Amino acid sequence: GVGVSVHGHFRVATEKTVFAMPETAIGLFPDVGGGYFLPRLSGKIGYYLALTGCRLKGRDVLRVGIATHFVESEKLPALEKDLIALKSPSKEKIADLLNSYHMKCTIDQEKEFALHEHMEKINSLFSANSVEEIVKNLKQDGSPFAMKQLETINKMSPTSLKLTLRQLREGASMSLQEVLRMEYRLSQACMKGHDFFEGVRAVLIDRDQSPKWKPAALEEVSDEFVDNCFKPLGNDDLKL
């Protein structure tokens, strides 16, 4: 549901909300405009979420800026009713109503942000210009947190990791329309490749969780190959 909701002006999370962009695990990339909203989150958290597929739950979805409001799930029917009852609804009136529900919600308020103690590391380790450098940073850091991220990244499609990092770096200065066009080009490249089909097989069909990526190592994914995935498609480009 991220692609439907995340580009909206208001984004409501509850204590049951789970957010993740796990596409690098299936040989894809954070599509649905991931190249637009992820690099715009504070620090390097968006890059971290995109490359590792880390899951955020409940209030943490609000804390990183993916959600704009937090409301307990059992209040959603009442909120919906109040929204429908708004006379001549405007952005301001909707904001006021959402804010009133948000302010009254105390669930998990005292709970610390799950990534709080790691944010400094995330911002420094994931600020590198290449996936190889990120891997090097993680190895050099050597902390349990860094080693865990390294283990996760090593399971992902090397091609997906490289496409994703470049997608976010370029998307950071693009309009949403430009990002969607770029992502369409990447989707077509993935459909022509090996890893997307293999990732879907391993994770969603056979569920053996052991995809055989081709190429199997980051250094085997050439800059030339990555460049080609981002090239315009001429008449076949996405028209918005």
Short mmCIF file of C-alpha atoms in Angstrom, two decimals:
data_model
loop_
_atom_site.label_atom_id
_atom_site.label_comp_id
_atom_site.label_asym_id
_atom_site.label_seq_id
_atom_site.Cartn_x
_atom_site.Cartn_y
_atom_site.Cartn_z
CA GLY A 1 0.00 0.00 0.00
CA VAL A 2 3.00 2.36 0.16
CA GLY A 3 2.70 3.40 -3.48
CA VAL A 4 -0.95 4.35 -3.01
CA SER A 5 -0.54 6.21 0.28
CA VAL A 6 2.95 7.61 0.70
CA HIS A 7 2.61 10.38 -1.88
CA GLY A 8 -0.58 11.67 -0.27
CA HIS A 9 -0.67 14.90 1.69
CA PHE A 10 -1.84 13.10 4.85
CA ARG A 11 -0.53 9.69 5.88
CA VAL A 12 -1.99 8.08 9.00
CA ALA A 13 -0.19 5.24 10.81
CA THR A 14 -1.53 3.14 13.68
CA GLU A 15 0.11 0.80 16.21
CA LYS A 16 -0.52 -2.00 13.67
CA THR A 17 1.23 -0.31 10.74
CA VAL A 18 4.26 -2.09 9.30
CA PHE A 19 6.38 -0.35 6.68
CA ALA A 20 9.18 -1.84 4.60
CA MET A 21 10.71 -1.53 1.14
CA PRO A 22 12.08 -5.08 0.79
CA GLU A 23 12.61 -5.04 -2.99
CA THR A 24 16.38 -5.61 -3.03
CA ALA A 25 15.63 -9.09 -1.62
CA ILE A 26 13.64 -10.01 -4.75
CA GLY A 27 15.96 -8.54 -7.37
CA LEU A 28 13.97 -5.33 -7.80
CA PHE A 29 14.32 -1.76 -6.41
CA PRO A 30 12.02 0.43 -4.25
CA ASP A 31 9.55 1.24 -7.00
CA VAL A 32 6.26 3.17 -6.56
CA GLY A 33 8.19 6.44 -6.24
CA GLY A 34 10.71 5.17 -3.67
CA GLY A 35 13.33 7.19 -5.49
CA TYR A 36 11.37 10.32 -4.58
CA PHE A 37 10.32 9.95 -0.93
CA LEU A 38 13.16 7.83 0.50
CA PRO A 39 16.06 10.25 -0.19
CA ARG A 40 13.91 13.07 1.23
CA LEU A 41 13.71 11.49 4.70
CA SER A 42 16.11 12.98 7.24
CA GLY A 43 19.76 11.96 7.17
CA LYS A 44 20.46 8.67 5.39
CA ILE A 45 17.56 6.71 6.89
CA GLY A 46 15.87 6.38 3.47
CA TYR A 47 19.02 4.88 1.94
CA TYR A 48 19.29 2.47 4.87
CA LEU A 49 15.63 1.39 4.54
CA ALA A 50 15.98 0.94 0.77
CA LEU A 51 19.16 -1.14 0.82
CA THR A 52 18.43 -3.34 3.85
CA GLY A 53 14.63 -3.67 3.63
CA CYS A 54 14.46 -2.89 7.38
CA ARG A 55 10.91 -3.00 8.78
CA LEU A 56 9.48 -0.09 10.76
CA LYS A 57 6.47 -0.57 13.00
CA GLY A 58 3.80 1.68 14.50
CA ARG A 59 4.95 5.03 15.81
CA ASP A 60 8.38 4.61 14.18
CA VAL A 61 6.72 5.08 10.77
CA LEU A 62 5.72 8.56 11.99
CA ARG A 63 9.11 9.23 13.60
CA VAL A 64 11.02 8.87 10.34
CA GLY A 65 8.52 11.08 8.49
CA ILE A 66 6.81 8.44 6.36
CA ALA A 67 3.52 8.99 8.22
CA THR A 68 2.23 12.46 9.08
CA HIS A 69 -0.16 11.39 11.87
CA PHE A 70 -0.49 8.58 14.41
CA VAL A 71 -3.93 7.35 15.48
CA GLU A 72 -4.85 4.19 17.40
CA SER A 73 -6.41 1.60 15.10
CA GLU A 74 -9.68 1.31 17.02
CA LYS A 75 -10.31 5.04 16.44
CA LEU A 76 -10.12 4.74 12.64
CA PRO A 77 -13.88 4.14 12.11
CA ALA A 78 -14.65 7.27 14.18
CA LEU A 79 -12.02 9.26 12.29
CA GLU A 80 -13.46 8.12 8.98
CA LYS A 81 -16.95 9.12 10.11
CA ASP A 82 -15.70 12.57 11.17
CA LEU A 83 -13.88 13.07 7.88
CA ILE A 84 -16.98 12.18 5.88
CA ALA A 85 -19.06 14.55 8.05
CA LEU A 86 -16.80 17.56 7.31
CA LYS A 87 -18.76 20.33 5.66
CA SER A 88 -16.88 21.79 2.66
CA PRO A 89 -13.68 19.85 3.54
CA SER A 90 -10.47 21.76 2.94
CA LYS A 91 -6.85 20.79 3.52
CA GLU A 92 -6.88 22.93 6.69
CA LYS A 93 -10.04 21.32 8.09
CA ILE A 94 -8.71 17.82 7.41
CA ALA A 95 -5.39 18.75 9.03
CA ASP A 96 -7.19 20.10 12.12
CA LEU A 97 -9.27 16.94 12.47
CA LEU A 98 -6.27 14.61 12.00
CA ASN A 99 -4.25 16.70 14.46
CA SER A 100 -6.98 16.42 17.11
CA TYR A 101 -6.96 12.61 16.86
CA HIS A 102 -3.17 12.56 16.71
CA MET A 103 -2.80 14.70 19.85
CA LYS A 104 -5.16 12.47 21.86
CA CYS A 105 -3.30 9.27 20.96
CA THR A 106 -0.89 8.14 23.68
CA ILE A 107 -0.16 4.58 22.53
CA ASP A 108 3.62 3.86 22.49
CA GLN A 109 4.34 7.52 23.20
CA GLU A 110 7.01 6.62 25.75
CA LYS A 111 8.53 3.93 23.55
CA GLU A 112 11.93 4.90 22.17
CA PHE A 113 12.43 5.00 18.41
CA ALA A 114 13.75 1.53 17.49
CA LEU A 115 16.71 2.96 15.52
CA HIS A 116 17.46 5.83 17.91
CA GLU A 117 20.82 4.53 19.15
CA HIS A 118 21.92 3.62 15.60
CA MET A 119 21.03 6.85 13.77
CA GLU A 120 24.52 8.32 13.98
CA LYS A 121 25.98 5.16 12.46
CA ILE A 122 23.28 4.96 9.78
CA ASN A 123 23.94 8.56 8.73
CA SER A 124 27.70 8.06 8.47
CA LEU A 125 27.90 4.47 7.17
CA PHE A 126 25.23 4.91 4.49
CA SER A 127 26.47 8.24 3.18
CA ALA A 128 29.02 6.60 0.84
CA ASN A 129 28.87 7.12 -2.92
CA SER A 130 28.83 3.42 -3.82
CA VAL A 131 27.52 0.17 -2.39
CA GLU A 132 31.09 -1.14 -2.24
CA GLU A 133 32.01 1.81 -0.03
CA ILE A 134 29.01 1.19 2.22
CA VAL A 135 30.10 -2.45 2.59
CA LYS A 136 33.65 -1.29 3.36
CA ASN A 137 32.31 1.17 5.97
CA LEU A 138 30.28 -1.57 7.65
CA LYS A 139 33.28 -3.92 7.76
CA GLN A 140 35.54 -1.22 9.17
CA ASP A 141 32.98 -0.23 11.79
CA GLY A 142 32.73 -3.82 13.01
CA SER A 143 30.02 -3.13 15.64
CA PRO A 144 27.26 -5.73 16.12
CA PHE A 145 24.81 -3.35 14.40
CA ALA A 146 27.13 -2.86 11.40
CA MET A 147 27.79 -6.61 11.12
CA LYS A 148 24.06 -7.32 11.13
CA GLN A 149 23.51 -4.82 8.29
CA LEU A 150 26.42 -6.35 6.37
CA GLU A 151 24.89 -9.80 6.73
CA THR A 152 21.56 -8.46 5.42
CA ILE A 153 23.12 -6.60 2.47
CA ASN A 154 25.15 -9.69 1.51
CA LYS A 155 21.88 -11.59 0.98
CA MET A 156 20.45 -8.99 -1.41
CA SER A 157 20.77 -8.93 -5.19
CA PRO A 158 24.04 -7.10 -6.01
CA THR A 159 22.40 -5.66 -9.14
CA SER A 160 19.42 -4.40 -7.13
CA LEU A 161 21.67 -2.78 -4.53
CA LYS A 162 23.56 -0.82 -7.19
CA LEU A 163 20.43 0.23 -9.05
CA THR A 164 18.74 1.28 -5.80
CA LEU A 165 21.59 3.44 -4.51
CA ARG A 166 21.83 5.28 -7.81
CA GLN A 167 18.01 5.57 -8.04
CA LEU A 168 17.89 7.33 -4.65
CA ARG A 169 20.91 9.54 -5.30
CA GLU A 170 19.43 10.75 -8.60
CA GLY A 171 15.85 10.87 -7.33
CA ALA A 172 16.85 13.23 -4.52
CA SER A 173 16.85 16.16 -6.97
CA MET A 174 14.08 15.04 -9.33
CA SER A 175 10.36 15.76 -9.44
CA LEU A 176 8.01 12.84 -8.69
CA GLN A 177 7.13 12.71 -12.39
CA GLU A 178 10.81 12.40 -13.35
CA VAL A 179 11.34 9.74 -10.69
CA LEU A 180 8.42 7.65 -11.96
CA ARG A 181 9.82 7.85 -15.48
CA MET A 182 13.25 6.76 -14.21
CA GLU A 183 11.68 3.89 -12.25
CA TYR A 184 9.76 2.73 -15.30
CA ARG A 185 13.07 2.46 -17.15
CA LEU A 186 14.53 0.45 -14.28
CA SER A 187 11.49 -1.84 -14.19
CA GLN A 188 11.96 -2.64 -17.88
CA ALA A 189 15.65 -3.39 -17.26
CA CYS A 190 14.74 -5.71 -14.37
CA MET A 191 12.19 -7.52 -16.55
CA LYS A 192 14.94 -8.23 -19.09
CA GLY A 193 17.37 -9.44 -16.44
CA HIS A 194 17.75 -12.55 -14.28
CA ASP A 195 17.53 -11.47 -10.64
CA PHE A 196 13.91 -10.30 -10.44
CA PHE A 197 12.58 -13.65 -11.66
CA GLU A 198 14.99 -15.55 -9.42
CA GLY A 199 14.13 -13.38 -6.40
CA VAL A 200 10.38 -13.88 -6.86
CA ARG A 201 10.98 -17.63 -7.22
CA ALA A 202 13.13 -17.87 -4.05
CA VAL A 203 11.09 -15.58 -1.80
CA LEU A 204 7.51 -15.82 -3.04
CA ILE A 205 7.06 -19.06 -5.03
CA ASP A 206 9.38 -21.86 -3.83
CA ARG A 207 10.13 -19.92 -0.64
CA ASP A 208 13.51 -21.60 -0.21
CA GLN A 209 14.97 -18.15 0.62
CA SER A 210 18.16 -18.97 -1.29
CA PRO A 211 18.23 -17.00 -4.53
CA LYS A 212 21.16 -17.53 -6.89
CA TRP A 213 21.96 -14.00 -8.03
CA LYS A 214 23.66 -13.36 -11.39
CA PRO A 215 26.07 -11.63 -11.13
CA ALA A 216 26.70 -12.92 -7.59
CA ALA A 217 29.10 -10.18 -6.46
CA LEU A 218 28.94 -6.38 -6.39
CA GLU A 219 32.21 -5.98 -8.30
CA GLU A 220 30.73 -8.01 -11.17
CA VAL A 221 27.93 -5.47 -11.71
CA SER A 222 29.61 -3.00 -14.05
CA ASP A 223 29.01 0.75 -14.13
CA GLU A 224 28.24 0.34 -17.83
CA PHE A 225 25.44 -2.12 -17.05
CA VAL A 226 23.97 0.21 -14.41
CA ASP A 227 24.20 3.19 -16.80
CA ASN A 228 22.27 1.24 -19.44
CA CYS A 229 19.39 0.55 -17.02
CA PHE A 230 18.85 4.31 -16.61
CA LYS A 231 18.91 5.19 -20.32
CA PRO A 232 15.81 6.74 -21.94
CA LEU A 233 13.60 4.26 -23.81
CA GLY A 234 12.67 6.57 -26.68
CA ASN A 235 9.11 5.90 -27.86
CA ASP A 236 8.72 3.26 -25.14
CA ASP A 237 9.36 5.72 -22.28
CA LEU A 238 6.61 6.25 -19.71
CA LYS A 239 4.36 9.11 -20.77
CA LEU A 240 2.83 11.05 -17.88
#
